[in-house]
Each structure stands twice: as structure tokens, then as C-alpha cells.
Coordinates of N, CA, C and O in Angstrom, one line a residue:
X1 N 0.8 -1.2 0.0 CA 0.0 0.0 0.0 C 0.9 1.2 0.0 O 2.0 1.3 0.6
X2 N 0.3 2.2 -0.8 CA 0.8 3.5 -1.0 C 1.0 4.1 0.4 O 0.0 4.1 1.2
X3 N 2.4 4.6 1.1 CA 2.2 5.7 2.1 C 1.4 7.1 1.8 O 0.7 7.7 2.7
X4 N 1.5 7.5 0.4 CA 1.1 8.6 0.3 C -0.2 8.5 0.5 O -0.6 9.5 1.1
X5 N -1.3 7.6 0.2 CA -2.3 7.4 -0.2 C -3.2 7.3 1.0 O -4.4 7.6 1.0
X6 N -2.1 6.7 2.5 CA -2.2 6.6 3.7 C -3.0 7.9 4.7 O -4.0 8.2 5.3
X7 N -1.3 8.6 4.0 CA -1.4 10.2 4.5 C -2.8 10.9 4.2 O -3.5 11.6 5.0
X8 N -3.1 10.6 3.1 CA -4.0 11.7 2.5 C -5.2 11.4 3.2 O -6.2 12.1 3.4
X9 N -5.2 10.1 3.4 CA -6.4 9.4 4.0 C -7.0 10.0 5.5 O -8.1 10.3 5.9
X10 N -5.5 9.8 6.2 CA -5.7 10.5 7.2 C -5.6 11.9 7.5 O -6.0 12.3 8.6
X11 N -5.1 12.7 6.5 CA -5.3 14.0 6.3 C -6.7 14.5 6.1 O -7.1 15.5 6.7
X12 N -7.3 13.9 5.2 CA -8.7 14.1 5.0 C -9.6 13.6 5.8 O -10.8 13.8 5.5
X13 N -9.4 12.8 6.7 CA -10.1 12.5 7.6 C -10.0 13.3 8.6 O -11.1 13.6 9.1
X14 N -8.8 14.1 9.1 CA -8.6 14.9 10.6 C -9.7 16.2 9.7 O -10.8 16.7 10.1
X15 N -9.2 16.4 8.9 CA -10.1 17.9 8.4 C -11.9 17.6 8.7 O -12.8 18.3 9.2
X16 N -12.0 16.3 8.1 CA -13.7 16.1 8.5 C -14.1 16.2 10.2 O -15.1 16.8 10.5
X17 N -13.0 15.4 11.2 CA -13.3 15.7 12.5 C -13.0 17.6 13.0 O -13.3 18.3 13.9
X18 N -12.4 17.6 12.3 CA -12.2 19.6 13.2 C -13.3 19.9 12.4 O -13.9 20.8 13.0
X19 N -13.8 19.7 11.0 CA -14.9 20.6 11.1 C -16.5 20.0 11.5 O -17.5 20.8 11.7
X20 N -16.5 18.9 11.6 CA -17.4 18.6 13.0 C -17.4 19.0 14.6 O -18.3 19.3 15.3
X21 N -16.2 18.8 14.8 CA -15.9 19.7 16.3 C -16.1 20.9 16.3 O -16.6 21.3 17.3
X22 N -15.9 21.4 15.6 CA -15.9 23.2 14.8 C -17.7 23.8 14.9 O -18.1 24.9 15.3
X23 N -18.4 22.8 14.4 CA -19.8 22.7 14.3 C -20.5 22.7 15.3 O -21.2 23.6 15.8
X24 N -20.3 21.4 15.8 CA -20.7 21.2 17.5 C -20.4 22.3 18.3 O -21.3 23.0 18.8
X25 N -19.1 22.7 18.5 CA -19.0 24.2 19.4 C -20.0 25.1 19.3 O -20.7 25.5 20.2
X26 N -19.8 25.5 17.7 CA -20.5 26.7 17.4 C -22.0 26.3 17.9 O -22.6 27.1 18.6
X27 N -22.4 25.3 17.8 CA -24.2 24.7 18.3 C -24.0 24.6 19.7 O -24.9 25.1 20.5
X28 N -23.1 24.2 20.2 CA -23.2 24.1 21.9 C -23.4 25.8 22.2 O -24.4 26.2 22.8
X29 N -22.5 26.7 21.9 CA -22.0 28.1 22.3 C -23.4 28.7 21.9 O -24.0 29.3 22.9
X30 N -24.2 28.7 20.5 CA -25.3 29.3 20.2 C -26.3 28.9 21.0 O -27.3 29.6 21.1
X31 N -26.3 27.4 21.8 CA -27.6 27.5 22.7 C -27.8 27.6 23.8 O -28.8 27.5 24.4
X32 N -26.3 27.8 24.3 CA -26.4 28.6 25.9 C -26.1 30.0 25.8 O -25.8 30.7 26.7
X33 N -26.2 30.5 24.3 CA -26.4 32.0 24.4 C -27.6 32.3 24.5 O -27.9 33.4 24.9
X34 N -28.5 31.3 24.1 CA -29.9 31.7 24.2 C -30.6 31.9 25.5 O -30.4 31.0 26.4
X35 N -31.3 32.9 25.9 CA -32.2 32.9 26.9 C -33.1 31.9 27.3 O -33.6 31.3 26.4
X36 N -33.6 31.5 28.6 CA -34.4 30.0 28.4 C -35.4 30.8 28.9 O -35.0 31.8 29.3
X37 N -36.7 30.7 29.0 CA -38.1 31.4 29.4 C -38.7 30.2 30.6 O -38.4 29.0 30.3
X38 N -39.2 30.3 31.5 CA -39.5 29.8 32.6 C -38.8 30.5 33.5 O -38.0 31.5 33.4
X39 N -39.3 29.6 34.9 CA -38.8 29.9 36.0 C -37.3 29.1 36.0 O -36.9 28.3 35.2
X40 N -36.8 29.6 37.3 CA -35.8 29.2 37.2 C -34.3 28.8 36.3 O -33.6 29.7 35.7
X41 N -34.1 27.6 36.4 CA -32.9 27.2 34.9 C -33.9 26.7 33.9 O -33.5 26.0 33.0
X42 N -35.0 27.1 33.9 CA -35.5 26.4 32.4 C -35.4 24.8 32.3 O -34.9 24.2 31.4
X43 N -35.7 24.5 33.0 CA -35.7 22.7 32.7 C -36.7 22.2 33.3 O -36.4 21.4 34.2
X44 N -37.9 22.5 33.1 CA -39.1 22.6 33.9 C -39.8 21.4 32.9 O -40.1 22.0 31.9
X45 N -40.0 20.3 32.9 CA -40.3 19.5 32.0 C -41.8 18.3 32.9 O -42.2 17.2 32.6
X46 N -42.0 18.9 33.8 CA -43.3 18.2 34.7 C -44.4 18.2 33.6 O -45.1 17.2 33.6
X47 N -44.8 19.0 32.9 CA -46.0 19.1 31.8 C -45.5 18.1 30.6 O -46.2 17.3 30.0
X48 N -44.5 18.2 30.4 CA -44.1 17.4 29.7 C -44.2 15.5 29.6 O -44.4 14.6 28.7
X49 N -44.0 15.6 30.8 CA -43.7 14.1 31.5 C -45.0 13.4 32.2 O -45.3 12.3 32.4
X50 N -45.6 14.6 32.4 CA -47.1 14.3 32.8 C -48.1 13.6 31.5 O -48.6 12.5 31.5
X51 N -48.0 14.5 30.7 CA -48.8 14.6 29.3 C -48.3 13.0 28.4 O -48.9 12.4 27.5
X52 N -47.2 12.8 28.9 CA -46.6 11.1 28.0 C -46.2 10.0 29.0 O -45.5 9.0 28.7
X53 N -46.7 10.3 30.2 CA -47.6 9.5 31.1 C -49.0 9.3 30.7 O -49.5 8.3 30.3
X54 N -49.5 10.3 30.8 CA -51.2 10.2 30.3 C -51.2 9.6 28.9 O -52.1 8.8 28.7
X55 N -50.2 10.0 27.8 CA -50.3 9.1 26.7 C -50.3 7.6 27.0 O -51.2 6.9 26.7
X56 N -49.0 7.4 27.5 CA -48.7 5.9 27.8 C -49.7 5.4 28.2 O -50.0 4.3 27.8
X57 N -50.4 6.0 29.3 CA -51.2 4.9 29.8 C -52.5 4.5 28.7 O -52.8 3.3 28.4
X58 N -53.1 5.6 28.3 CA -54.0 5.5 27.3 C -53.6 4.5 26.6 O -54.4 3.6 26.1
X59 N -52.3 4.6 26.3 CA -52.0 3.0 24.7 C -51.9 1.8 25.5 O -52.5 0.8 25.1
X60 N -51.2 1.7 26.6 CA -51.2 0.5 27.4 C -52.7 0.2 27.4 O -53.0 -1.0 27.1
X61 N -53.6 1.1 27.8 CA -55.0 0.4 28.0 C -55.6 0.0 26.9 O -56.2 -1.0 26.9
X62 N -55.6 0.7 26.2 CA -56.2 0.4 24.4 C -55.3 -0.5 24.1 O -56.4 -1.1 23.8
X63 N -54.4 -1.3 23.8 CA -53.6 -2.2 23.3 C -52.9 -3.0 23.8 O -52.3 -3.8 23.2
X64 N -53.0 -2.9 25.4 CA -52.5 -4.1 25.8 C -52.4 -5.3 25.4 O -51.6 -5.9 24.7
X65 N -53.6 -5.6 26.1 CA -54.1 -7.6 25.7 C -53.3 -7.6 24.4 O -52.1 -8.0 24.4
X66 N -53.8 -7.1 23.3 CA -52.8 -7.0 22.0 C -51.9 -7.2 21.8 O -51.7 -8.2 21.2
X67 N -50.7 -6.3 22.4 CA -49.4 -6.7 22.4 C -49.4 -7.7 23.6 O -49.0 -8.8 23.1
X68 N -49.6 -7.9 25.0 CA -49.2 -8.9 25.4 C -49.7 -10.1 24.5 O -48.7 -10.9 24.5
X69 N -50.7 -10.7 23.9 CA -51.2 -11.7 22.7 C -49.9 -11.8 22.0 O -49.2 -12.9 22.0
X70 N -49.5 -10.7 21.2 CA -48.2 -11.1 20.3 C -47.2 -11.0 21.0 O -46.2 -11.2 20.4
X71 N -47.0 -10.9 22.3 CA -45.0 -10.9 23.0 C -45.3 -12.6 22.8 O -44.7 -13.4 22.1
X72 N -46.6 -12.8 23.5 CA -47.1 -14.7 23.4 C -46.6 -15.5 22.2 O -45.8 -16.5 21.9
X73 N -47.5 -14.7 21.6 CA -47.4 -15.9 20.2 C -45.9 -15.7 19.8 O -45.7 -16.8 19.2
X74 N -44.7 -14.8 19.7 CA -44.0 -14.4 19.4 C -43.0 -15.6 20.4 O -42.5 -16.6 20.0
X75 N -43.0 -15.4 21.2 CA -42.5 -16.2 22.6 C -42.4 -17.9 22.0 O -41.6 -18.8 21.8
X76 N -43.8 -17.7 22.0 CA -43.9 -19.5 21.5 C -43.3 -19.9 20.1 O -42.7 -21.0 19.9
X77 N -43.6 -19.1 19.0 CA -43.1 -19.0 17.7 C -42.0 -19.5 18.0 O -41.9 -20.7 17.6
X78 N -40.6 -18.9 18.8 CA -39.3 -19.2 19.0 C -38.7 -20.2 19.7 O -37.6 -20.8 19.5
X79 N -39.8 -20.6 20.8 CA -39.6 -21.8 21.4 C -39.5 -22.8 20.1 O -38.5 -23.4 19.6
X80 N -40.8 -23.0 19.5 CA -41.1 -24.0 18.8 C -39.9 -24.0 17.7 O -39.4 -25.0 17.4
X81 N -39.5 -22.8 17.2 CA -39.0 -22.7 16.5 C -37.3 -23.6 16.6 O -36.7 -24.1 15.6
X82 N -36.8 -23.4 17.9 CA -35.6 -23.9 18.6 C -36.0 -25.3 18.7 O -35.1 -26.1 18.3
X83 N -37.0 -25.9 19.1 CA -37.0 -27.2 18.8 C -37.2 -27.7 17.4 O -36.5 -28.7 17.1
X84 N -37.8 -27.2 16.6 CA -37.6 -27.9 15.4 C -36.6 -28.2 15.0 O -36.1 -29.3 14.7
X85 N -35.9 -26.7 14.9 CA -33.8 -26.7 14.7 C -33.3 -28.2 14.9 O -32.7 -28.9 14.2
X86 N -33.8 -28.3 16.7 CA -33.1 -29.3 17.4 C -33.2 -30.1 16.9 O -32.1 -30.4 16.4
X87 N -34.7 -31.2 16.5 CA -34.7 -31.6 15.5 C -34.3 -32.3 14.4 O -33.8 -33.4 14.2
X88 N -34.5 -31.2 13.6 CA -33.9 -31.6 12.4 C -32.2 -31.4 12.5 O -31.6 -31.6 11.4
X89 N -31.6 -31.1 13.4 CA -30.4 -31.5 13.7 C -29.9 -32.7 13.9 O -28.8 -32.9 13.4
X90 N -30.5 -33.8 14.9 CA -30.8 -34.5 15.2 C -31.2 -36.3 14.3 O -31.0 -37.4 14.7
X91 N -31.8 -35.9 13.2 CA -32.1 -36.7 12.3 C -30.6 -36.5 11.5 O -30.4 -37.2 10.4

């Protein structure tokens, strides 16, 4: 293998990491210049967490039986499936 070919490889690779690092700064630095609105530090996420609680539970209740039905049938699919293997291993 070419050294040169090496070099360049890694030459053009370091330039792709500094101008990702270069990027991320600039995004880190622009969003702690921003002002946050709330009280406090701004990380007030109780409405948030409340509201996808209340989702969750709603899908849990509407689809449960459902999905627990398919973890089932899914479950047993694999069982059965590992014995047949065995099986026909076997023969």
C-alpha cells in the first residue's frame, strides 16, 4: 500500500473531524447564548412528562391484551422454532 495514499487518507479525515468539532462548538456556544423562558434554569419538564404519562397509559390500556397476545405468540413461535432446529439437527 501507497504511504502517500495513507497520508492523505488521514489527512482528510482529521479535516472532516475539526470541522465537526468546529460545528458542535458553534451549536453548543449558540444554545447557551440563548435565553431559556420559565422559571428558574429552564428545565421545567413536569408538563411534559405528565402529558406522556397520560399518553402511555392510554396505549397501554387500548392495546395491551394486544401486544401482550403477540410478546405470546412471538415467545412460543421461538420456542417451537428452537425445537424444530433441534430436531432436524438430530435426524
Amino acid at each position: 500500500m501507497n504511504i502517500k495514499k495513507v497520508q492523505a487518507l488521514f489527512i482528510r479525515g482529521r479535516s472532516k473531524v475539526i470541522a465537526t468539532t468546529s460545528l458542535a462548538c458553534l451549536a453548543i456556544g449558540a444554545a447557551m447564548a440563548q435565553e431559556t423562558t420559565g422559571g428558574g434554569d429552564g428545565l421545567d419538564y413536569s408538563t411534559s412528562v405528565t402529558a406522556f404519562k397520560t399518553d402511555m397509559t392510554s396505549f397501554f390500556t387500548t392495546n395491551g391484551p394486544a401486544l401482550l397476545g403477540a410478546l405470546v405468540v412471538m415467545l412460543a413461535f421461538g420456542i417451537v422454532w428452537k425445537l424444530v432446529k433441534r430436531a432436524a439437527k438430530s435426524v
